[in-house]
Amino acid sequence: MYRTHTCGELNLRHAGQTVTLAGWVQRSRDLGGMTFIDLRDRYGITQLAFNMETNADLCSQARKLGREYVVQVVGRVIERSSKNSKIPTGDIEIEVQELCLLNESRTPPFTIEDQSDGGDDLRMRYRYLDIRRNPVRQNLEMRHRMAMLVRNYLSDRDFLEIETPMLIKSTPEGARDFVVPSRMNPGEFYALPQSPQQYKQLLMVAGMDRYFQIVRCFRDEDLRADRQPEFTQIDCEMSFAHQEDVLDMFEGLAKHLFTEMKGLQFDSFPRMTWHDAMRLYGSDKPDIRFGMQFVELNEVVKGKGFGLFDAADLVVGICAKGCAEYSRKQLDALTDFVKRPQVGAGGLVYIKYNLDGSFKSSVDKFYTADDLRRVAACFGAAPGDLMLVLCGPAMRTRVQLCALRLEMAQQMGLRTPDVYAPLWVVDFPLLEWDEETQRYYAMHHPFTAPKPEDEPLLADPTRWGDIRANAYDMVINGVEVGGGSIRIHDRTLQNQMFHTLGFSDEQAYAQFGFLMDAFTYGAPPHAGLAFGFDRLCSLFGGVDTIRDFIAFPKNNSGRDVMSGSPSPISQEQLDELQIRLDKKN
Ligand code: ASP
């Protein structure tokens, strides 16, 4: 037997027992007469003691063990003289009688400690060593626990986990597909799924009623800070379900996770329409851990001779409680922040409501104290507060103010990772206009149903932008953790939708024929959603990076630096696939 116990479970109750342990050498301390080794496995650390006087041979063998050597020991559990209350095994040590070297190790390129001396790149290159460290291992353990909770919750409610294909047909909507050449069908390609959307809808036509899958999805997008080309969704679909049924079911799942993982209880998640989310927070994923809602000021600031405000479509601001003391330097930094290309505002107007009741603003030339008092009243501001105002085209300005709101909240310490504020954002627009290609795109995807009361607007192209969808997102702390919609199950409406998106009948049929055909065989009303599982894990883990919760993630350029992928393939492979590369490459 390799081991009778793990390195994390022995305590005083085991004193006197002879045990066998196996693991890695975390560190060793040579104190002359005694040598101590910390033996580590997934479960913890146990101290091994070697005594020079009683067993000189064994002790000198132990002294030769380097970091990360793999060993097996047999020994007796004894009470320690100097106990370590920080670890569960801290009351005991093993008086080693037999030592067996199972494998040597090269000196690892960084320390396998909670705080490692290895940089990001190095730890990614040696991810298998990085995973030996507690924080990374614990993240993967947490991910496993979450996956089990999800599976059990959904399985208990009659959801079946059904696998859908990974090699599928490429479709032009959505993000870019990763494609896979087919050797047997030269010149033809599979795509890796961006999501199992069409298959899960087919499973509803197939009568499976309730489906879920914890499934890998692939999107060939330009990688922004925290995107992975492959990521995991908790993908779900239900038949004979209204929006209310879906929201209920998956709010229940989220609450279950909060209770089991965090011991937190929630009342019903608040709901906010997309329109209100944009108006009050400038974002379809508002962070509502704190207030600082937008206040629109057109009524009170226009017509006082300040050209910028007068000309603007929208003048809108936020009130930062207790920030009137901000220095010139801090205000300049905020101005620089909003002027950065990523935010893109032209400038920032500030109004300080001083503690003595006076005002100081960057627009004092145009506004009297009375004017500013009226503005302050709109904000509900009190002495000591700082009002920050932007102006410009409505939507763009709101998005800019959203960035400023989050920055201010960060500076004010309002974005605490252990406070959770979930909500549903509902009634998304069905269609989104794209300036570049001069056409409408489905905001969610082309299978999302319009709200029945807005359906007639489909007949009037000038109103397409006003059509609301039966689509919803779950948002927690400013992060979109999940989203879905009521699907179109009626073939005529689906056709109409494809037309709206600029597909001819032939094009639509070439792309989605199998789904359209399926819909002629009694498709039930159905709806669903998908959670971003990596993101959900990082949120519950209280960190921003999803990479920390993926065993073998890609770096920011989509590379796996450990295995070195992507990589060129051999000429033989290329020939077999009948792929000819441009000489330049
Ligand atoms: N397939 C959708 C997505 O990946 C989710 C859904 O509508 O169920 O965003």
Coordinates of C-alpha atoms and ligand atoms in Angstrom, one line a residue:
M1 CA 0.0 0.0 0.0
Y2 CA 1.4 3.4 -1.0
R3 CA -0.2 5.1 1.9
T4 CA -2.5 4.5 4.8
H5 CA -3.3 8.2 5.3
T6 CA -3.0 11.5 3.5
C7 CA -0.7 14.3 4.7
G8 CA -3.7 16.3 5.9
E9 CA -5.5 14.1 8.3
L10 CA -3.3 12.9 11.2
N11 CA -3.8 14.4 14.7
L12 CA -3.3 13.5 18.3
R13 CA -6.0 10.8 18.1
H14 CA -3.6 8.9 15.9
A15 CA -0.7 9.1 18.3
G16 CA 1.0 5.8 18.7
Q17 CA -0.2 4.4 15.4
T18 CA 2.2 3.3 12.7
V19 CA 1.3 4.9 9.4
T20 CA 2.5 5.1 5.8
L21 CA 2.5 8.4 4.0
A22 CA 3.5 9.5 0.5
G23 CA 4.1 12.9 -1.0
W24 CA 6.4 15.7 -2.0
V25 CA 9.2 17.3 0.1
Q26 CA 8.0 20.8 0.7
R27 CA 11.1 21.8 2.7
S28 CA 13.6 20.3 5.1
R29 CA 15.3 21.7 8.2
D30 CA 18.5 20.3 9.4
L31 CA 19.1 21.0 13.1
G32 CA 22.2 18.9 13.7
G33 CA 20.8 16.2 15.9
M34 CA 17.4 16.2 14.1
T35 CA 16.2 16.6 10.6
F36 CA 12.6 17.7 9.9
I37 CA 10.9 17.4 6.6
D38 CA 7.5 18.9 5.6
L39 CA 5.8 16.2 3.5
R40 CA 3.1 17.6 1.2
D41 CA 0.2 16.2 -0.8
R42 CA -3.1 17.6 -2.0
Y43 CA -4.6 17.3 1.5
G44 CA -2.0 19.0 3.6
I45 CA 1.4 18.9 5.2
T46 CA 2.8 16.5 7.8
Q47 CA 6.1 16.9 9.6
L48 CA 8.5 14.0 9.4
A49 CA 11.2 13.7 12.1
F50 CA 14.5 12.0 11.7
N51 CA 16.8 11.5 14.7
M52 CA 20.6 11.4 14.1
E53 CA 21.2 9.6 17.4
T54 CA 18.7 6.8 17.1
N55 CA 18.9 6.3 13.3
A56 CA 21.9 7.9 11.7
D57 CA 21.6 6.1 8.4
L58 CA 18.0 7.1 7.8
C59 CA 18.7 10.7 8.9
S60 CA 21.6 11.1 6.5
Q61 CA 19.4 9.7 3.7
A62 CA 16.7 12.3 4.6
R63 CA 19.2 15.1 4.5
K64 CA 19.9 14.4 0.9
L65 CA 16.3 14.8 -0.2
G66 CA 15.8 17.9 -2.3
R67 CA 12.7 20.1 -2.7
E68 CA 9.8 18.3 -4.5
Y69 CA 11.4 14.8 -4.2
V70 CA 8.7 12.2 -4.0
V71 CA 9.0 9.9 -1.0
Q72 CA 7.1 7.3 0.9
V73 CA 7.7 6.9 4.7
V74 CA 6.6 4.5 7.4
G75 CA 6.6 5.8 10.9
R76 CA 4.9 6.3 14.2
V77 CA 2.6 9.2 14.9
I78 CA 3.9 11.1 18.0
E79 CA 3.0 14.3 19.8
R80 CA 5.1 17.2 18.8
S81 CA 7.1 19.1 21.5
S82 CA 6.6 22.5 19.7
K83 CA 3.1 22.5 18.2
N84 CA 2.0 24.5 15.1
S85 CA -1.5 25.7 15.6
K86 CA -1.7 27.0 12.0
I87 CA -2.1 23.6 10.4
P88 CA -4.5 20.7 11.2
T89 CA -1.6 18.3 11.6
G90 CA 0.3 20.7 13.8
D91 CA 0.1 18.7 17.0
I92 CA 1.9 15.6 15.7
E93 CA 4.8 14.5 13.7
I94 CA 6.0 11.2 12.3
E95 CA 8.9 9.5 13.8
V96 CA 10.2 7.9 10.6
Q97 CA 11.3 4.3 10.6
E98 CA 11.5 3.6 6.8
L99 CA 12.1 6.0 4.0
C100 CA 11.7 5.1 0.3
L101 CA 12.6 7.5 -2.5
L102 CA 9.9 7.2 -5.1
N103 CA 11.3 9.8 -7.5
E104 CA 13.8 12.7 -7.6
S105 CA 13.0 16.2 -8.8
R106 CA 14.9 18.9 -10.5
T107 CA 14.9 22.1 -8.4
P108 CA 11.6 23.8 -9.4
P109 CA 12.0 27.1 -11.2
F110 CA 10.0 28.9 -8.5
T111 CA 9.0 28.3 -4.9
I112 CA 6.0 26.1 -4.4
E113 CA 4.6 28.3 -1.6
D114 CA 1.4 30.3 -1.2
Q115 CA 3.4 33.4 -2.2
S116 CA 5.6 32.2 -5.0
D117 CA 8.6 34.0 -6.3
G118 CA 7.7 33.0 -9.8
G119 CA 6.3 35.5 -12.3
D120 CA 3.1 34.8 -14.3
D121 CA 4.8 33.6 -17.4
L122 CA 7.1 31.2 -15.6
R123 CA 4.3 29.8 -13.5
M124 CA 2.2 29.3 -16.7
R125 CA 5.1 27.4 -18.4
Y126 CA 5.2 25.1 -15.4
R127 CA 1.5 25.1 -14.7
Y128 CA 1.7 21.6 -13.2
L129 CA 4.1 22.9 -10.5
D130 CA 1.9 26.0 -10.1
I131 CA -1.1 23.8 -9.4
R132 CA 0.9 22.2 -6.5
R133 CA 0.6 25.5 -4.7
N134 CA -2.3 25.9 -2.3
P135 CA -4.0 28.9 -3.8
V136 CA -4.2 27.4 -7.3
R137 CA -5.2 23.9 -6.0
Q138 CA -7.9 25.4 -3.8
N139 CA -9.3 27.2 -6.8
L140 CA -9.6 24.0 -8.7
E141 CA -11.2 22.3 -5.7
M142 CA -13.7 25.1 -5.5
R143 CA -14.5 24.8 -9.2
H144 CA -15.1 21.1 -8.7
R145 CA -17.4 21.8 -5.7
M146 CA -19.4 24.3 -7.7
A147 CA -19.7 21.9 -10.7
M148 CA -21.0 19.2 -8.4
L149 CA -23.6 21.6 -6.8
V150 CA -24.8 22.6 -10.2
R151 CA -25.1 19.0 -11.5
N152 CA -26.9 17.9 -8.4
Y153 CA -29.2 20.9 -8.3
L154 CA -30.2 20.5 -11.9
S155 CA -30.3 16.7 -11.9
D156 CA -32.7 16.9 -8.9
R157 CA -35.0 19.0 -11.0
D158 CA -35.1 16.6 -13.9
F159 CA -32.5 18.2 -16.1
L160 CA -30.5 15.7 -18.1
E161 CA -26.9 16.3 -18.9
I162 CA -26.5 15.5 -22.6
E163 CA -23.4 15.9 -24.6
T164 CA -23.6 17.7 -27.9
P165 CA -21.0 17.6 -30.7
M166 CA -17.8 19.5 -30.7
L167 CA -17.3 19.3 -34.5
I168 CA -20.2 21.3 -35.9
K169 CA -21.2 23.5 -38.8
S170 CA -19.8 26.9 -39.0
T171 CA -22.3 29.7 -38.8
P172 CA -21.8 33.4 -39.7
E173 CA -23.6 34.9 -36.7
G174 CA -22.0 35.7 -33.4
A175 CA -18.2 35.7 -32.9
R176 CA -15.6 34.2 -35.2
D177 CA -15.5 30.4 -35.3
F178 CA -12.5 28.2 -34.7
V179 CA -12.5 25.9 -37.7
V180 CA -11.2 22.4 -38.1
P181 CA -10.3 21.1 -41.6
S182 CA -11.8 17.8 -42.6
R183 CA -9.3 15.4 -44.1
M184 CA -12.0 13.1 -45.5
N185 CA -13.8 16.0 -47.1
P186 CA -11.0 18.2 -48.5
G187 CA -11.8 21.9 -48.6
E188 CA -14.5 21.5 -46.0
F189 CA -14.4 22.5 -42.4
Y190 CA -16.0 21.9 -39.1
A191 CA -16.4 24.6 -36.5
L192 CA -15.9 24.2 -32.8
P193 CA -19.1 25.3 -31.0
Q194 CA -19.4 28.8 -29.7
S195 CA -22.2 27.4 -27.7
P196 CA -24.5 24.4 -28.1
Q197 CA -27.3 26.7 -28.9
Q198 CA -28.8 25.0 -31.9
Y199 CA -28.3 21.5 -30.5
K200 CA -30.0 22.3 -27.2
Q201 CA -33.0 23.7 -29.1
L202 CA -33.1 20.5 -31.2
L203 CA -33.1 18.5 -27.9
M204 CA -36.2 20.4 -27.0
V205 CA -37.8 19.5 -30.3
A206 CA -36.7 16.0 -29.5
G207 CA -38.8 16.1 -26.3
M208 CA -35.9 16.0 -23.8
D209 CA -37.8 18.7 -21.9
R210 CA -34.9 19.8 -19.6
Y211 CA -31.3 19.8 -20.7
F212 CA -28.1 21.0 -19.2
Q213 CA -24.4 20.6 -20.0
I214 CA -21.2 21.8 -18.4
V215 CA -19.6 22.3 -21.7
R216 CA -16.5 23.8 -23.4
C217 CA -17.2 26.6 -25.9
F218 CA -14.8 28.2 -28.3
R219 CA -14.8 31.8 -29.7
D220 CA -12.0 33.2 -31.9
E221 CA -12.3 36.7 -30.6
D222 CA -9.6 39.3 -30.1
L223 CA -8.5 38.6 -26.6
R224 CA -9.4 41.2 -24.1
A225 CA -7.9 41.2 -20.7
D226 CA -9.8 38.3 -19.2
R227 CA -11.1 36.3 -22.1
Q228 CA -10.1 32.7 -23.0
P229 CA -10.5 31.3 -26.5
E230 CA -12.0 28.2 -24.8
F231 CA -14.2 28.6 -21.8
T232 CA -16.9 26.6 -20.0
Q233 CA -20.6 27.3 -19.9
I234 CA -23.3 25.8 -17.8
D235 CA -25.7 25.5 -20.7
C236 CA -29.4 25.0 -20.0
E237 CA -32.7 24.7 -21.9
M238 CA -36.3 24.0 -20.8
S239 CA -39.5 23.3 -22.7
F240 CA -42.9 24.7 -21.8
A241 CA -41.3 27.4 -19.8
H242 CA -42.1 31.1 -19.6
Q243 CA -39.5 33.7 -18.8
E244 CA -40.7 33.6 -15.2
D245 CA -40.1 29.8 -15.0
V246 CA -36.5 30.2 -16.3
L247 CA -35.7 33.1 -14.0
D248 CA -37.1 31.2 -11.1
M249 CA -35.2 28.1 -11.8
F250 CA -31.8 29.7 -12.3
E251 CA -32.2 32.3 -9.6
G252 CA -32.7 29.2 -7.5
L253 CA -29.5 27.7 -8.7
A254 CA -27.6 30.9 -8.0
K255 CA -29.0 31.1 -4.5
H256 CA -28.2 27.5 -3.9
L257 CA -24.5 28.2 -4.9
F258 CA -24.5 31.3 -2.6
T259 CA -25.8 29.3 0.3
E260 CA -23.6 26.3 -0.1
M261 CA -20.4 28.1 -1.1
K262 CA -20.7 31.3 0.9
G263 CA -23.4 30.8 3.5
L264 CA -25.2 33.8 2.1
Q265 CA -29.0 34.1 1.7
F266 CA -30.8 36.3 -0.7
D267 CA -34.3 37.6 -1.2
S268 CA -35.6 37.7 -4.8
F269 CA -33.0 39.2 -7.1
P270 CA -34.0 42.6 -8.2
R271 CA -35.0 43.1 -11.9
M272 CA -34.1 46.0 -14.0
T273 CA -35.0 46.6 -17.7
W274 CA -32.1 47.1 -20.1
H275 CA -33.4 50.6 -20.7
D276 CA -33.2 51.5 -17.0
A277 CA -29.8 49.9 -16.6
M278 CA -28.4 52.0 -19.4
R279 CA -30.2 55.2 -18.1
L280 CA -29.1 54.8 -14.5
Y281 CA -25.8 53.0 -14.8
G282 CA -24.7 53.4 -18.4
S283 CA -24.2 49.6 -18.6
D284 CA -26.2 46.5 -19.3
K285 CA -24.3 44.9 -16.4
P286 CA -24.6 47.4 -13.6
D287 CA -22.6 47.0 -10.4
I288 CA -25.3 47.7 -7.8
R289 CA -23.2 47.0 -4.8
F290 CA -23.3 50.8 -4.4
G291 CA -25.6 53.6 -5.5
M292 CA -24.2 56.5 -7.4
Q293 CA -26.9 56.4 -10.0
F294 CA -26.8 58.7 -12.9
V295 CA -28.7 62.0 -12.7
E296 CA -29.7 63.7 -15.9
L297 CA -29.3 67.4 -15.8
N298 CA -30.5 68.8 -19.1
E299 CA -33.4 70.6 -17.5
V300 CA -31.3 72.5 -14.9
V301 CA -28.0 73.3 -16.7
K302 CA -29.0 74.3 -20.2
G303 CA -29.5 77.9 -21.2
K304 CA -27.0 79.5 -18.8
G305 CA -24.4 80.3 -21.5
F306 CA -22.2 77.2 -21.1
G307 CA -21.9 76.2 -24.8
L308 CA -20.8 72.6 -24.2
F309 CA -23.8 71.8 -22.1
D310 CA -26.2 73.8 -24.3
A311 CA -25.1 71.9 -27.4
A312 CA -25.1 68.5 -25.7
D313 CA -27.7 65.8 -26.3
L314 CA -27.3 64.7 -22.7
V315 CA -25.7 66.3 -19.6
V316 CA -25.5 63.6 -16.9
G317 CA -23.5 63.1 -13.7
I318 CA -22.9 61.2 -10.6
C319 CA -22.5 62.3 -7.0
A320 CA -19.5 60.9 -5.0
K321 CA -20.4 61.1 -1.3
G322 CA -17.9 62.8 0.9
C323 CA -15.4 63.5 -1.9
A324 CA -15.6 67.3 -1.9
E325 CA -12.1 67.3 -0.4
Y326 CA -10.6 65.9 -3.6
S327 CA -7.5 67.9 -4.5
R328 CA -6.7 69.6 -7.8
K329 CA -4.4 66.8 -8.5
Q330 CA -7.0 64.1 -7.9
L331 CA -9.5 66.0 -10.1
D332 CA -6.9 66.3 -12.9
A333 CA -6.3 62.6 -12.6
L334 CA -10.0 62.0 -13.0
T335 CA -10.1 64.3 -16.0
D336 CA -7.2 62.3 -17.5
F337 CA -9.0 59.1 -16.8
V338 CA -12.2 60.1 -18.7
K339 CA -10.1 61.5 -21.6
R340 CA -8.2 58.2 -22.1
P341 CA -9.0 56.7 -25.5
Q342 CA -10.6 53.7 -23.7
V343 CA -13.1 56.0 -22.1
G344 CA -13.1 58.8 -24.7
A345 CA -14.8 61.7 -23.1
G346 CA -13.9 65.3 -24.1
G347 CA -13.6 66.5 -20.5
L348 CA -15.0 66.5 -17.0
V349 CA -17.0 69.0 -15.1
Y350 CA -16.8 68.9 -11.3
I351 CA -18.9 70.7 -8.7
K352 CA -17.7 70.5 -5.1
Y353 CA -20.3 71.1 -2.5
N354 CA -18.1 72.3 0.3
L355 CA -18.7 71.5 4.0
D356 CA -19.4 75.1 4.7
G357 CA -22.2 75.0 2.1
S358 CA -20.4 76.9 -0.6
F359 CA -19.7 75.6 -4.1
K360 CA -16.6 75.4 -6.1
S361 CA -16.8 74.1 -9.7
S362 CA -15.0 74.1 -13.0
V363 CA -18.0 76.0 -14.5
D364 CA -18.2 78.8 -11.9
K365 CA -18.1 81.3 -14.7
F366 CA -21.4 80.2 -16.0
Y367 CA -23.3 79.1 -13.0
T368 CA -24.2 81.1 -9.8
A369 CA -24.3 79.4 -6.4
D370 CA -28.1 79.2 -6.7
D371 CA -27.8 77.4 -10.1
L372 CA -25.3 75.0 -8.5
R373 CA -27.6 74.5 -5.5
R374 CA -30.3 73.4 -7.9
V375 CA -28.0 71.0 -9.5
A376 CA -27.0 69.6 -6.1
A377 CA -30.7 69.2 -5.3
C378 CA -31.1 67.0 -8.4
F379 CA -28.3 64.8 -7.1
G380 CA -29.6 64.8 -3.5
A381 CA -26.1 66.0 -2.7
A382 CA -25.1 67.2 0.8
P383 CA -22.2 69.4 1.9
G384 CA -19.0 67.4 1.5
D385 CA -20.1 65.7 -1.7
L386 CA -18.5 65.9 -5.2
M387 CA -20.5 66.0 -8.3
L388 CA -18.9 64.8 -11.6
V389 CA -20.6 65.6 -14.9
L390 CA -20.1 64.6 -18.5
C391 CA -21.9 65.7 -21.6
G392 CA -22.3 64.6 -25.2
P393 CA -24.4 62.1 -27.3
A394 CA -26.6 60.2 -24.9
M395 CA -25.6 56.6 -25.2
R396 CA -21.9 57.3 -25.6
T397 CA -21.9 59.7 -22.6
R398 CA -23.6 57.2 -20.4
V399 CA -21.0 54.5 -21.2
Q400 CA -18.3 57.0 -20.4
L401 CA -19.9 57.9 -17.2
C402 CA -20.2 54.2 -16.3
A403 CA -16.4 54.0 -16.5
L404 CA -16.0 57.0 -14.2
R405 CA -18.6 55.6 -11.8
L406 CA -16.7 52.4 -11.5
E407 CA -13.4 54.2 -11.1
M408 CA -14.8 56.4 -8.3
A409 CA -16.3 53.4 -6.6
Q410 CA -12.9 51.7 -6.8
Q411 CA -11.2 54.8 -5.2
M412 CA -13.9 55.0 -2.6
G413 CA -13.5 51.3 -1.7
L414 CA -17.1 50.4 -2.6
R415 CA -16.2 47.5 -4.8
T416 CA -15.7 44.9 -2.1
P417 CA -15.3 41.4 -3.5
D418 CA -17.1 39.7 -0.5
V419 CA -20.3 41.7 -1.0
Y420 CA -22.5 40.2 -3.6
A421 CA -25.2 42.2 -5.4
P422 CA -27.0 40.0 -8.0
L423 CA -29.8 41.2 -10.3
W424 CA -31.6 40.3 -13.5
V425 CA -31.4 42.7 -16.5
V426 CA -34.4 42.0 -18.7
D427 CA -36.0 43.3 -21.9
F428 CA -32.9 43.7 -23.9
P429 CA -33.3 45.1 -27.4
L430 CA -33.8 42.4 -30.0
L431 CA -31.6 44.0 -32.6
E432 CA -28.5 46.1 -32.6
W433 CA -27.5 48.4 -35.5
D434 CA -24.0 48.0 -36.7
E435 CA -22.6 51.2 -38.4
E436 CA -19.8 49.4 -40.1
T437 CA -21.8 46.9 -42.0
Q438 CA -24.9 49.0 -42.0
R439 CA -27.3 46.3 -40.9
Y440 CA -29.0 45.0 -37.8
Y441 CA -27.6 42.1 -35.8
A442 CA -29.3 40.0 -33.2
M443 CA -28.2 41.4 -29.9
H444 CA -28.4 37.9 -28.2
H445 CA -28.7 35.5 -31.1
P446 CA -31.1 35.0 -34.0
F447 CA -33.2 32.4 -32.2
T448 CA -34.3 34.9 -29.5
A449 CA -38.0 35.8 -29.5
P450 CA -39.3 39.3 -29.5
K451 CA -41.7 40.3 -26.8
P452 CA -45.1 39.4 -28.2
E453 CA -46.4 42.9 -27.8
D454 CA -43.4 44.2 -29.9
E455 CA -43.7 41.6 -32.6
P456 CA -45.8 43.8 -35.0
L457 CA -42.9 46.2 -35.1
L458 CA -41.0 43.7 -37.2
A459 CA -43.1 44.8 -40.1
D460 CA -41.7 48.3 -39.9
P461 CA -37.9 48.6 -40.5
T462 CA -37.9 52.1 -39.0
R463 CA -38.9 50.6 -35.7
W464 CA -36.6 47.6 -35.5
G465 CA -34.3 49.3 -33.0
D466 CA -37.3 49.6 -30.6
I467 CA -38.2 46.0 -30.5
R468 CA -37.6 44.4 -27.1
A469 CA -36.6 40.8 -26.8
N470 CA -37.6 38.2 -24.2
A471 CA -34.0 38.1 -23.2
Y472 CA -32.4 38.3 -19.8
D473 CA -29.0 38.4 -18.2
M474 CA -28.0 37.6 -14.6
V475 CA -25.5 40.1 -13.4
I476 CA -23.5 40.0 -10.2
N477 CA -21.2 42.8 -9.1
G478 CA -21.0 44.3 -12.6
V479 CA -20.2 41.0 -14.2
E480 CA -22.6 39.3 -16.6
V481 CA -22.6 35.7 -15.2
G482 CA -25.3 34.3 -17.4
G483 CA -27.7 35.1 -20.1
G484 CA -30.5 33.6 -22.2
S485 CA -33.8 34.1 -23.8
I486 CA -37.2 32.7 -24.8
R487 CA -36.7 31.1 -28.2
I488 CA -38.6 31.5 -31.3
H489 CA -40.4 28.1 -31.9
D490 CA -42.5 29.2 -34.7
R491 CA -41.0 28.7 -38.2
T492 CA -42.7 31.7 -39.7
L493 CA -41.4 34.1 -37.1
Q494 CA -38.0 32.5 -37.3
N495 CA -38.0 33.2 -41.1
Q496 CA -39.1 36.8 -40.5
M497 CA -36.2 37.1 -38.0
F498 CA -33.7 35.8 -40.6
H499 CA -35.0 38.3 -43.1
T500 CA -34.7 41.1 -40.6
L501 CA -31.0 40.1 -40.2
G502 CA -30.6 40.3 -44.0
F503 CA -30.6 36.7 -44.9
S504 CA -32.4 35.6 -48.1
D505 CA -34.5 32.4 -47.8
E506 CA -31.8 30.5 -49.5
Q507 CA -29.0 31.8 -47.3
A508 CA -31.1 31.2 -44.1
Y509 CA -31.9 27.7 -45.3
A510 CA -28.3 26.9 -46.2
Q511 CA -27.1 28.0 -42.7
F512 CA -30.0 26.9 -40.5
G513 CA -32.0 24.6 -42.6
F514 CA -31.8 21.7 -40.2
L515 CA -33.1 23.8 -37.4
M516 CA -35.9 25.3 -39.6
D517 CA -36.9 21.9 -40.7
A518 CA -36.9 20.6 -37.1
F519 CA -39.3 23.5 -36.2
T520 CA -41.8 22.1 -38.7
Y521 CA -42.1 18.9 -36.6
G522 CA -43.8 20.2 -33.5
A523 CA -41.3 22.4 -31.7
P524 CA -42.4 23.0 -28.1
P525 CA -42.2 26.5 -26.7
H526 CA -38.8 26.6 -25.0
A527 CA -36.3 28.9 -23.4
G528 CA -33.0 28.7 -21.7
L529 CA -29.8 30.4 -20.7
A530 CA -26.1 29.7 -20.2
F531 CA -23.8 30.7 -17.3
G532 CA -20.2 31.5 -17.8
F533 CA -18.8 28.9 -15.5
D534 CA -15.2 30.2 -15.3
R535 CA -16.5 33.7 -14.5
L536 CA -18.9 32.4 -11.9
C537 CA -16.0 30.6 -10.2
S538 CA -13.8 33.6 -10.2
L539 CA -16.6 35.7 -8.8
F540 CA -17.2 33.3 -6.0
G541 CA -13.5 33.1 -5.5
G542 CA -13.4 36.9 -5.1
V543 CA -10.9 37.5 -7.9
D544 CA -11.0 39.2 -11.3
T545 CA -9.2 36.6 -13.4
I546 CA -10.9 33.6 -14.8
R547 CA -7.5 32.1 -15.6
D548 CA -7.0 31.3 -11.9
F549 CA -9.9 28.9 -12.1
I550 CA -8.8 27.0 -15.2
A551 CA -6.3 24.2 -14.9
F552 CA -4.4 24.9 -18.1
P553 CA -5.4 28.4 -19.4
K554 CA -4.1 30.3 -22.4
N555 CA -2.2 33.5 -22.1
N556 CA -3.4 36.9 -23.3
S557 CA -2.3 36.1 -26.9
G558 CA -4.3 32.9 -26.8
R559 CA -1.2 30.7 -26.5
D560 CA -0.6 27.7 -24.3
V561 CA 3.0 28.6 -23.3
M562 CA 3.5 25.2 -21.6
S563 CA 2.8 23.0 -24.6
G564 CA 3.6 25.7 -27.2
S565 CA 0.3 25.8 -29.0
P566 CA -0.8 26.9 -31.5
S567 CA 2.1 25.5 -33.5
P568 CA 2.9 24.8 -37.2
I569 CA 2.0 21.4 -38.4
S570 CA 4.1 19.1 -40.7
Q571 CA 4.0 19.3 -44.5
E572 CA 2.5 15.8 -44.5
Q573 CA -0.4 16.9 -42.3
L574 CA -1.0 19.9 -44.5
D575 CA -0.8 17.8 -47.7
E576 CA -3.3 15.3 -46.2
L577 CA -5.7 18.2 -45.5
Q578 CA -5.0 19.7 -48.9
I579 CA -4.1 23.0 -47.3
R580 CA -1.5 25.1 -49.0
L581 CA 0.1 27.9 -47.0
D582 CA 0.9 31.2 -48.4
K583 CA 4.7 31.4 -48.9
K584 CA 5.0 34.4 -46.6
N585 CA 4.2 32.2 -43.7
Ligands
ASP1 N1 -26.2 30.2 -26.2 C1 -26.3 31.5 -25.5 C2 -24.9 32.1 -25.3 O1 -23.9 31.4 -25.4 C3 -27.0 31.4 -24.2 C4 -28.4 31.0 -24.3 O2 -29.1 31.8 -25.0 O3 -28.8 30.0 -23.8 O4 -24.8 33.2 -24.9

